[in-house]
CSV table of C-alpha atoms in Angstrom, one decimal:
chain,number,residue,atom,x,y,z
Z,1,MET,CA,-129.9,107.5,108.0
Z,2,LYS,CA,-131.7,104.4,106.6
Z,3,THR,CA,-134.0,106.7,104.7
Z,4,VAL,CA,-131.1,108.5,103.1
Z,5,ILE,CA,-129.4,105.2,102.1
Z,6,LYS,CA,-132.6,103.9,100.7
Z,7,SER,CA,-133.1,107.1,98.6
Z,8,LEU,CA,-129.5,106.9,97.3
Z,9,SER,CA,-130.0,103.3,96.4
Z,10,MET,CA,-133.1,104.1,94.4
Z,11,VAL,CA,-131.3,106.9,92.6
Z,12,LEU,CA,-128.4,104.6,91.7
Z,13,LEU,CA,-130.8,102.0,90.5
Z,14,ALA,CA,-132.7,104.5,88.3
Z,15,ALA,CA,-129.4,105.8,86.9
Z,16,MET,CA,-128.3,102.2,86.0
Z,17,LEU,CA,-131.7,101.5,84.3
Z,18,VAL,CA,-131.4,104.8,82.3
Z,19,GLY,CA,-127.8,103.9,81.4
Z,20,CYS,CA,-128.9,100.5,80.2
Z,21,ASN,CA,-131.7,102.0,78.1
Z,22,ALA,CA,-129.3,104.6,76.7
Z,23,SER,CA,-126.7,102.0,75.7
Z,24,LYS,CA,-129.4,100.0,73.9
Z,25,ARG,CA,-130.0,103.1,71.7
Z,26,VAL,CA,-126.4,103.3,70.6
Z,27,ILE,CA,-125.0,99.7,70.6
Z,28,TYR,CA,-125.4,97.7,67.4
Z,29,ASP,CA,-127.2,94.4,67.9
Z,30,PHE,CA,-125.9,91.4,65.8
Z,31,ASN,CA,-126.6,87.7,65.8
Z,32,LYS,CA,-123.5,85.6,65.3
Z,33,ASN,CA,-125.4,82.9,63.4
Z,34,GLU,CA,-126.7,85.5,61.0
Z,35,ALA,CA,-123.1,86.8,60.5
Z,36,VAL,CA,-121.9,83.3,59.6
Z,37,LYS,CA,-124.8,82.7,57.3
Z,38,GLN,CA,-124.3,86.0,55.5
Z,39,ILE,CA,-120.6,85.3,54.8
Z,40,LEU,CA,-121.7,82.3,52.7
Z,41,THR,CA,-124.0,84.4,50.5
Z,42,ASP,CA,-122.9,86.3,47.4
Z,43,GLY,CA,-123.2,90.0,48.0
Z,44,GLN,CA,-120.8,90.9,45.2
Z,45,ILE,CA,-121.3,94.1,43.2
Z,46,ARG,CA,-122.7,93.2,39.8
Z,47,ILE,CA,-122.2,95.3,36.7
Z,48,LYS,CA,-125.0,97.5,35.4
Z,49,PRO,CA,-125.6,99.5,32.3
Z,50,ASN,CA,-123.5,102.8,32.1
Z,51,ASP,CA,-120.9,101.4,34.6
Z,52,ARG,CA,-117.3,102.4,33.7
Z,53,LEU,CA,-114.7,99.7,33.8
Z,54,THR,CA,-111.0,99.2,32.9
Z,55,VAL,CA,-110.3,96.0,31.0
Z,56,VAL,CA,-106.7,94.9,30.5
Z,57,VAL,CA,-105.7,91.8,28.6
Z,58,SER,CA,-102.2,90.4,29.3
Z,59,SER,CA,-100.1,87.4,28.2
Z,60,GLN,CA,-96.6,86.1,28.5
Z,61,ASN,CA,-96.2,87.5,25.0
Z,62,PRO,CA,-97.1,91.2,25.3
Z,63,GLU,CA,-97.2,91.6,21.5
Z,64,LEU,CA,-100.2,89.1,21.3
Z,65,ALA,CA,-102.1,91.0,24.0
Z,66,ALA,CA,-101.4,94.5,22.5
Z,67,PRO,CA,-104.2,94.5,19.9
Z,68,PHE,CA,-106.8,93.8,22.7
Z,69,ASN,CA,-105.7,96.9,24.6
Z,70,THR,CA,-105.7,100.5,23.3
Z,71,SER,CA,-102.5,102.5,23.3
Z,72,THR,CA,-103.4,103.9,26.7
Z,73,SER,CA,-103.9,100.5,28.4
Z,74,LEU,CA,-101.6,99.6,31.3
Z,75,ASN,CA,-100.5,96.0,31.2
Z,76,SER,CA,-98.8,96.3,34.5
Z,77,LEU,CA,-102.2,96.4,36.2
Z,78,ALA,CA,-102.1,92.6,36.3
Z,79,MET,CA,-98.8,92.9,38.3
Z,80,ASN,CA,-97.1,90.4,36.0
Z,81,PRO,CA,-93.6,91.6,35.3
Z,82,MET,CA,-93.5,89.5,32.1
Z,83,THR,CA,-96.2,91.6,30.6
Z,84,VAL,CA,-94.9,95.1,31.4
Z,85,SER,CA,-93.7,97.1,28.4
Z,86,ALA,CA,-91.8,100.4,28.6
Z,87,ALA,CA,-94.6,102.3,26.8
Z,88,SER,CA,-97.4,100.9,28.9
Z,89,THR,CA,-95.8,101.8,32.3
Z,90,THR,CA,-96.3,105.5,31.6
Z,91,ALA,CA,-99.7,105.3,30.1
Z,92,ALA,CA,-103.1,105.7,31.8
Z,93,LEU,CA,-105.8,103.1,32.0
Z,94,GLN,CA,-108.4,103.0,29.3
Z,95,VAL,CA,-111.9,103.4,30.7
Z,96,ARG,CA,-114.7,101.6,28.9
Z,97,THR,CA,-118.4,102.3,29.4
Z,98,VAL,CA,-121.1,99.6,29.5
Z,99,ASP,CA,-123.9,100.6,27.1
Z,100,ASP,CA,-127.6,100.9,27.9
Z,101,LYS,CA,-128.2,97.3,26.9
Z,102,GLY,CA,-125.5,96.0,29.2
Z,103,MET,CA,-123.0,95.3,26.5
Z,104,LEU,CA,-119.3,96.2,26.5
Z,105,GLU,CA,-117.4,96.9,23.3
Z,106,LEU,CA,-113.9,95.5,23.1
Z,107,PRO,CA,-111.2,95.5,20.5
Z,108,ILE,CA,-111.0,92.4,18.2
Z,109,ILE,CA,-113.7,90.3,19.9
Z,110,GLY,CA,-116.4,93.0,19.7
Z,111,LYS,CA,-119.3,93.3,22.1
Z,112,ILE,CA,-119.7,91.1,25.1
Z,113,GLU,CA,-122.6,90.9,27.5
Z,114,CYS,CA,-121.7,92.0,31.0
Z,115,ALA,CA,-124.7,93.3,32.8
Z,116,GLY,CA,-125.4,91.3,35.9
Z,117,LYS,CA,-122.0,89.7,36.1
Z,118,THR,CA,-119.3,90.2,38.7
Z,119,ARG,CA,-115.8,91.4,37.8
Z,120,SER,CA,-114.4,87.9,37.9
Z,121,GLU,CA,-117.2,86.4,35.9
Z,122,LEU,CA,-116.8,89.0,33.1
Z,123,ALA,CA,-113.0,88.6,33.2
Z,124,ASN,CA,-113.4,84.8,32.8
Z,125,ASP,CA,-115.9,85.3,29.9
Z,126,ILE,CA,-113.6,87.7,28.0
Z,127,ALA,CA,-110.5,85.4,28.5
Z,128,LYS,CA,-112.5,82.4,27.3
Z,129,LYS,CA,-113.6,84.3,24.2
Z,130,ILE,CA,-110.1,85.3,23.4
Z,131,ILE,CA,-108.7,81.7,23.9
Z,132,ASP,CA,-111.6,80.0,22.1
Z,133,GLY,CA,-111.1,82.4,19.2
Z,134,GLY,CA,-107.5,81.2,18.9
Z,135,TYR,CA,-106.0,84.7,19.5
Z,136,ILE,CA,-104.0,84.0,22.7
Z,137,SER,CA,-103.7,80.6,24.5
Z,138,ASP,CA,-102.8,82.0,27.9
Z,139,ALA,CA,-104.9,85.2,28.0
Z,140,LEU,CA,-105.4,86.8,31.4
Z,141,VAL,CA,-108.0,89.5,31.9
Z,142,ASN,CA,-108.0,92.1,34.7
Z,143,ILE,CA,-111.0,94.3,35.3
Z,144,GLN,CA,-111.3,97.2,37.7
Z,145,PHE,CA,-114.2,99.4,38.6
Z,146,ALA,CA,-113.8,103.0,37.5
Z,147,ASP,CA,-115.8,105.9,39.0
Z,148,MET,CA,-118.1,103.6,40.9
Z,149,LYS,CA,-119.2,105.4,44.1
Z,150,PHE,CA,-121.6,105.3,47.0
Z,151,PHE,CA,-122.7,108.1,49.3
Z,152,VAL,CA,-123.1,108.5,53.0
Z,153,LEU,CA,-125.2,111.4,54.3
Z,154,GLY,CA,-126.8,112.6,57.6
Z,155,GLU,CA,-125.5,112.1,61.1
Z,156,VAL,CA,-122.1,110.7,60.4
Z,157,ALA,CA,-118.7,112.1,61.3
Z,158,ARG,CA,-117.6,112.6,57.6
Z,159,PRO,CA,-120.4,112.6,55.1
Z,160,GLY,CA,-119.5,112.4,51.5
Z,161,GLN,CA,-118.9,110.2,48.4
Z,162,PHE,CA,-116.7,107.1,48.5
Z,163,ASP,CA,-115.1,105.0,45.8
Z,164,ILE,CA,-116.0,101.4,45.3
Z,165,THR,CA,-112.7,99.4,44.9
Z,166,ARG,CA,-113.8,96.0,46.2
Z,167,ASP,CA,-116.3,93.4,45.0
Z,168,ARG,CA,-118.2,93.7,48.3
Z,169,VAL,CA,-119.1,96.7,50.4
Z,170,THR,CA,-121.4,96.4,53.4
Z,171,VAL,CA,-123.4,99.2,54.9
Z,172,LEU,CA,-121.4,98.9,58.1
Z,173,GLU,CA,-118.1,99.3,56.1
Z,174,ALA,CA,-119.7,102.4,54.4
Z,175,LEU,CA,-120.5,103.9,57.8
Z,176,ALA,CA,-116.9,103.1,59.0
Z,177,MET,CA,-115.5,104.9,56.0
Z,178,ALA,CA,-117.7,107.9,57.0
Z,179,GLY,CA,-116.3,107.9,60.5
Z,180,ASP,CA,-119.4,106.0,62.0
Z,181,MET,CA,-122.6,107.5,63.1
Z,182,THR,CA,-122.5,110.4,65.6
Z,183,ILE,CA,-124.1,110.1,69.0
Z,184,PHE,CA,-127.1,111.9,67.4
Z,185,GLY,CA,-127.5,109.3,64.7
Z,186,ASN,CA,-130.7,107.3,64.7
Z,187,ARG,CA,-129.4,103.7,64.8
Z,188,SER,CA,-133.0,102.3,64.6
Z,189,ASN,CA,-133.6,103.9,61.1
Z,190,VAL,CA,-130.7,103.9,58.7
Z,191,ALA,CA,-132.0,104.3,55.1
Z,192,VAL,CA,-130.4,103.0,52.0
Z,193,ILE,CA,-131.7,104.6,48.8
Z,194,ARG,CA,-131.1,102.6,45.6
Z,195,ARG,CA,-131.9,103.3,42.0
Z,196,ASN,CA,-133.2,100.4,40.1
Z,197,GLN,CA,-132.7,99.5,36.4
Z,198,ASP,CA,-136.0,101.1,35.5
Z,199,LYS,CA,-134.8,104.4,37.0
Z,200,SER,CA,-137.2,104.0,40.0
Z,201,TYR,CA,-136.0,104.4,43.5
Z,202,GLU,CA,-136.3,101.9,46.4
Z,203,VAL,CA,-135.7,102.8,50.0
Z,204,PHE,CA,-134.6,100.1,52.6
Z,205,GLU,CA,-134.7,100.8,56.3
Z,206,LEU,CA,-132.2,99.1,58.6
Z,207,ASN,CA,-132.6,99.0,62.4
Z,208,PHE,CA,-129.2,98.3,63.9
Z,209,LEU,CA,-130.6,98.1,67.4
Z,210,GLU,CA,-132.2,94.8,66.4
Z,211,GLY,CA,-130.8,91.6,64.9
Z,212,GLY,CA,-131.7,90.4,61.4
Z,213,GLN,CA,-130.3,93.4,59.4
Z,214,MET,CA,-127.7,91.2,57.6
Z,215,ASP,CA,-130.6,89.6,55.8
Z,216,SER,CA,-131.6,92.9,54.2
Z,217,PRO,CA,-131.0,93.2,50.4
Z,218,ALA,CA,-129.4,96.6,51.3
Z,219,PHE,CA,-126.8,95.2,53.7
Z,220,PHE,CA,-124.4,94.8,50.8
Z,221,LEU,CA,-124.3,98.1,48.9
Z,222,GLN,CA,-124.5,98.5,45.1
Z,223,GLN,CA,-123.0,101.2,43.0
Z,224,GLY,CA,-124.8,104.6,43.4
Z,225,ASP,CA,-126.4,103.7,46.7
Z,226,VAL,CA,-127.1,106.5,49.2
Z,227,VAL,CA,-126.8,105.7,52.9
Z,228,TYR,CA,-128.7,108.2,55.0
Z,229,VAL,CA,-128.5,108.3,58.8
Z,230,GLN,CA,-131.4,110.2,60.2
Z,231,PRO,CA,-131.0,112.4,63.3
Z,232,ASN,CA,-132.5,111.0,66.5
Z,233,ARG,CA,-135.3,112.7,68.4
Z,234,TYR,CA,-132.9,114.5,70.7
Z,235,LYS,CA,-131.0,116.1,67.8
Z,236,ALA,CA,-134.3,117.0,66.0
Z,237,ALA,CA,-135.6,118.6,69.2
Z,238,THR,CA,-132.4,120.5,69.7
Z,239,SER,CA,-132.5,121.7,66.1
Z,240,GLU,CA,-136.1,122.9,66.5
Z,241,ILE,CA,-135.3,124.7,69.7
Z,242,ASN,CA,-132.3,126.4,68.1
Z,243,GLN,CA,-134.4,127.4,65.1
Z,244,ASN,CA,-137.1,128.9,67.4
Z,245,ARG,CA,-134.5,130.6,69.5
Z,246,THR,CA,-132.9,132.2,66.4
Z,247,PHE,CA,-136.4,133.3,65.2
Z,248,TRP,CA,-137.3,135.0,68.4
Z,249,LEU,CA,-133.9,136.5,68.9
Z,250,SER,CA,-134.3,138.0,65.4
Z,251,ILE,CA,-137.7,139.4,66.3
Z,252,VAL,CA,-136.5,140.9,69.6
Z,253,SER,CA,-133.4,142.4,67.9
Z,254,THR,CA,-135.6,143.9,65.2
Z,255,LEU,CA,-138.0,145.4,67.9
Z,256,ILE,CA,-135.1,146.8,69.8
Z,257,THR,CA,-133.7,148.4,66.7
Z,258,ALA,CA,-137.0,149.8,65.7
Z,259,THR,CA,-137.6,151.2,69.3
Z,260,SER,CA,-134.2,152.8,69.4
Z,261,LEU,CA,-134.9,154.4,66.0
Z,262,VAL,CA,-138.3,155.8,67.2
Z,263,LEU,CA,-136.7,157.2,70.4
Z,264,THR,CA,-134.0,158.8,68.4
Z,265,ILE,CA,-136.5,160.5,66.1
Z,266,VAL,CA,-138.6,161.7,69.1
Z,267,ASN,CA,-135.6,163.1,70.9
Z,268,PHE,CA,-134.5,164.9,67.7
Z,269,ALA,CA,-138.0,166.3,67.2
Z,270,GLN,CA,-138.1,167.6,70.8
Z,271,ARG,CA,-134.8,169.4,70.5
Z,272,GLN,CA,-136.1,171.2,67.4
Z,273,HIS,CA,-139.0,172.6,69.4
């Protein structure tokens, strides 16, 4: 009896150790001090050449702001009821594209440099230029991202492309939007693929089974980033087994078909004789 109890105890202990090791492979590891430190950093998405933006200038006097907006601009974007006109409420937003040199062409004030700036920084610069030029004393500028996306691929519940609507998007938020990693996702090797200004690509690897990932330059995503969750070794091995099984089943099926055909021909030839 003692031997049986001892054996059961060893089995339970082994199971607990395996469970602990398994949990370490799927539980994210964070350091609270790192999290607090990261909140204090910037991490905001900064405008790049070829980005598409909506720029809406508003004022308490809509007539003064009208020349700075095309006929399709929507003054109500600023959510200021004093700037809403009947014509603007039914119009679509005007999308403007940053040129290859990082400049944005605007009515009246012309080109303004915007590459490397955040939305709020660019809005403040445009408003200052309008006010300093004596056009509007109370100019308000609202800028929104248009067609900015990031992509999540690999072992996630819902891979696909996602719109950037906020100034900050972390890789964890991106994974959450994609339904989180599946049980087959390799949490020790999540890649973020980023295209640089010179059109070269840079790959960052994040290991969420260890601390320190919030210090990575890829923790905060940029427009166009691709997050790729690699399959773990269990999924890779299963896929390889399935592929081999399909291959051999195909060969066996072909051999059976060929054998059946040969037997049919032989039987037919024997009947003829």
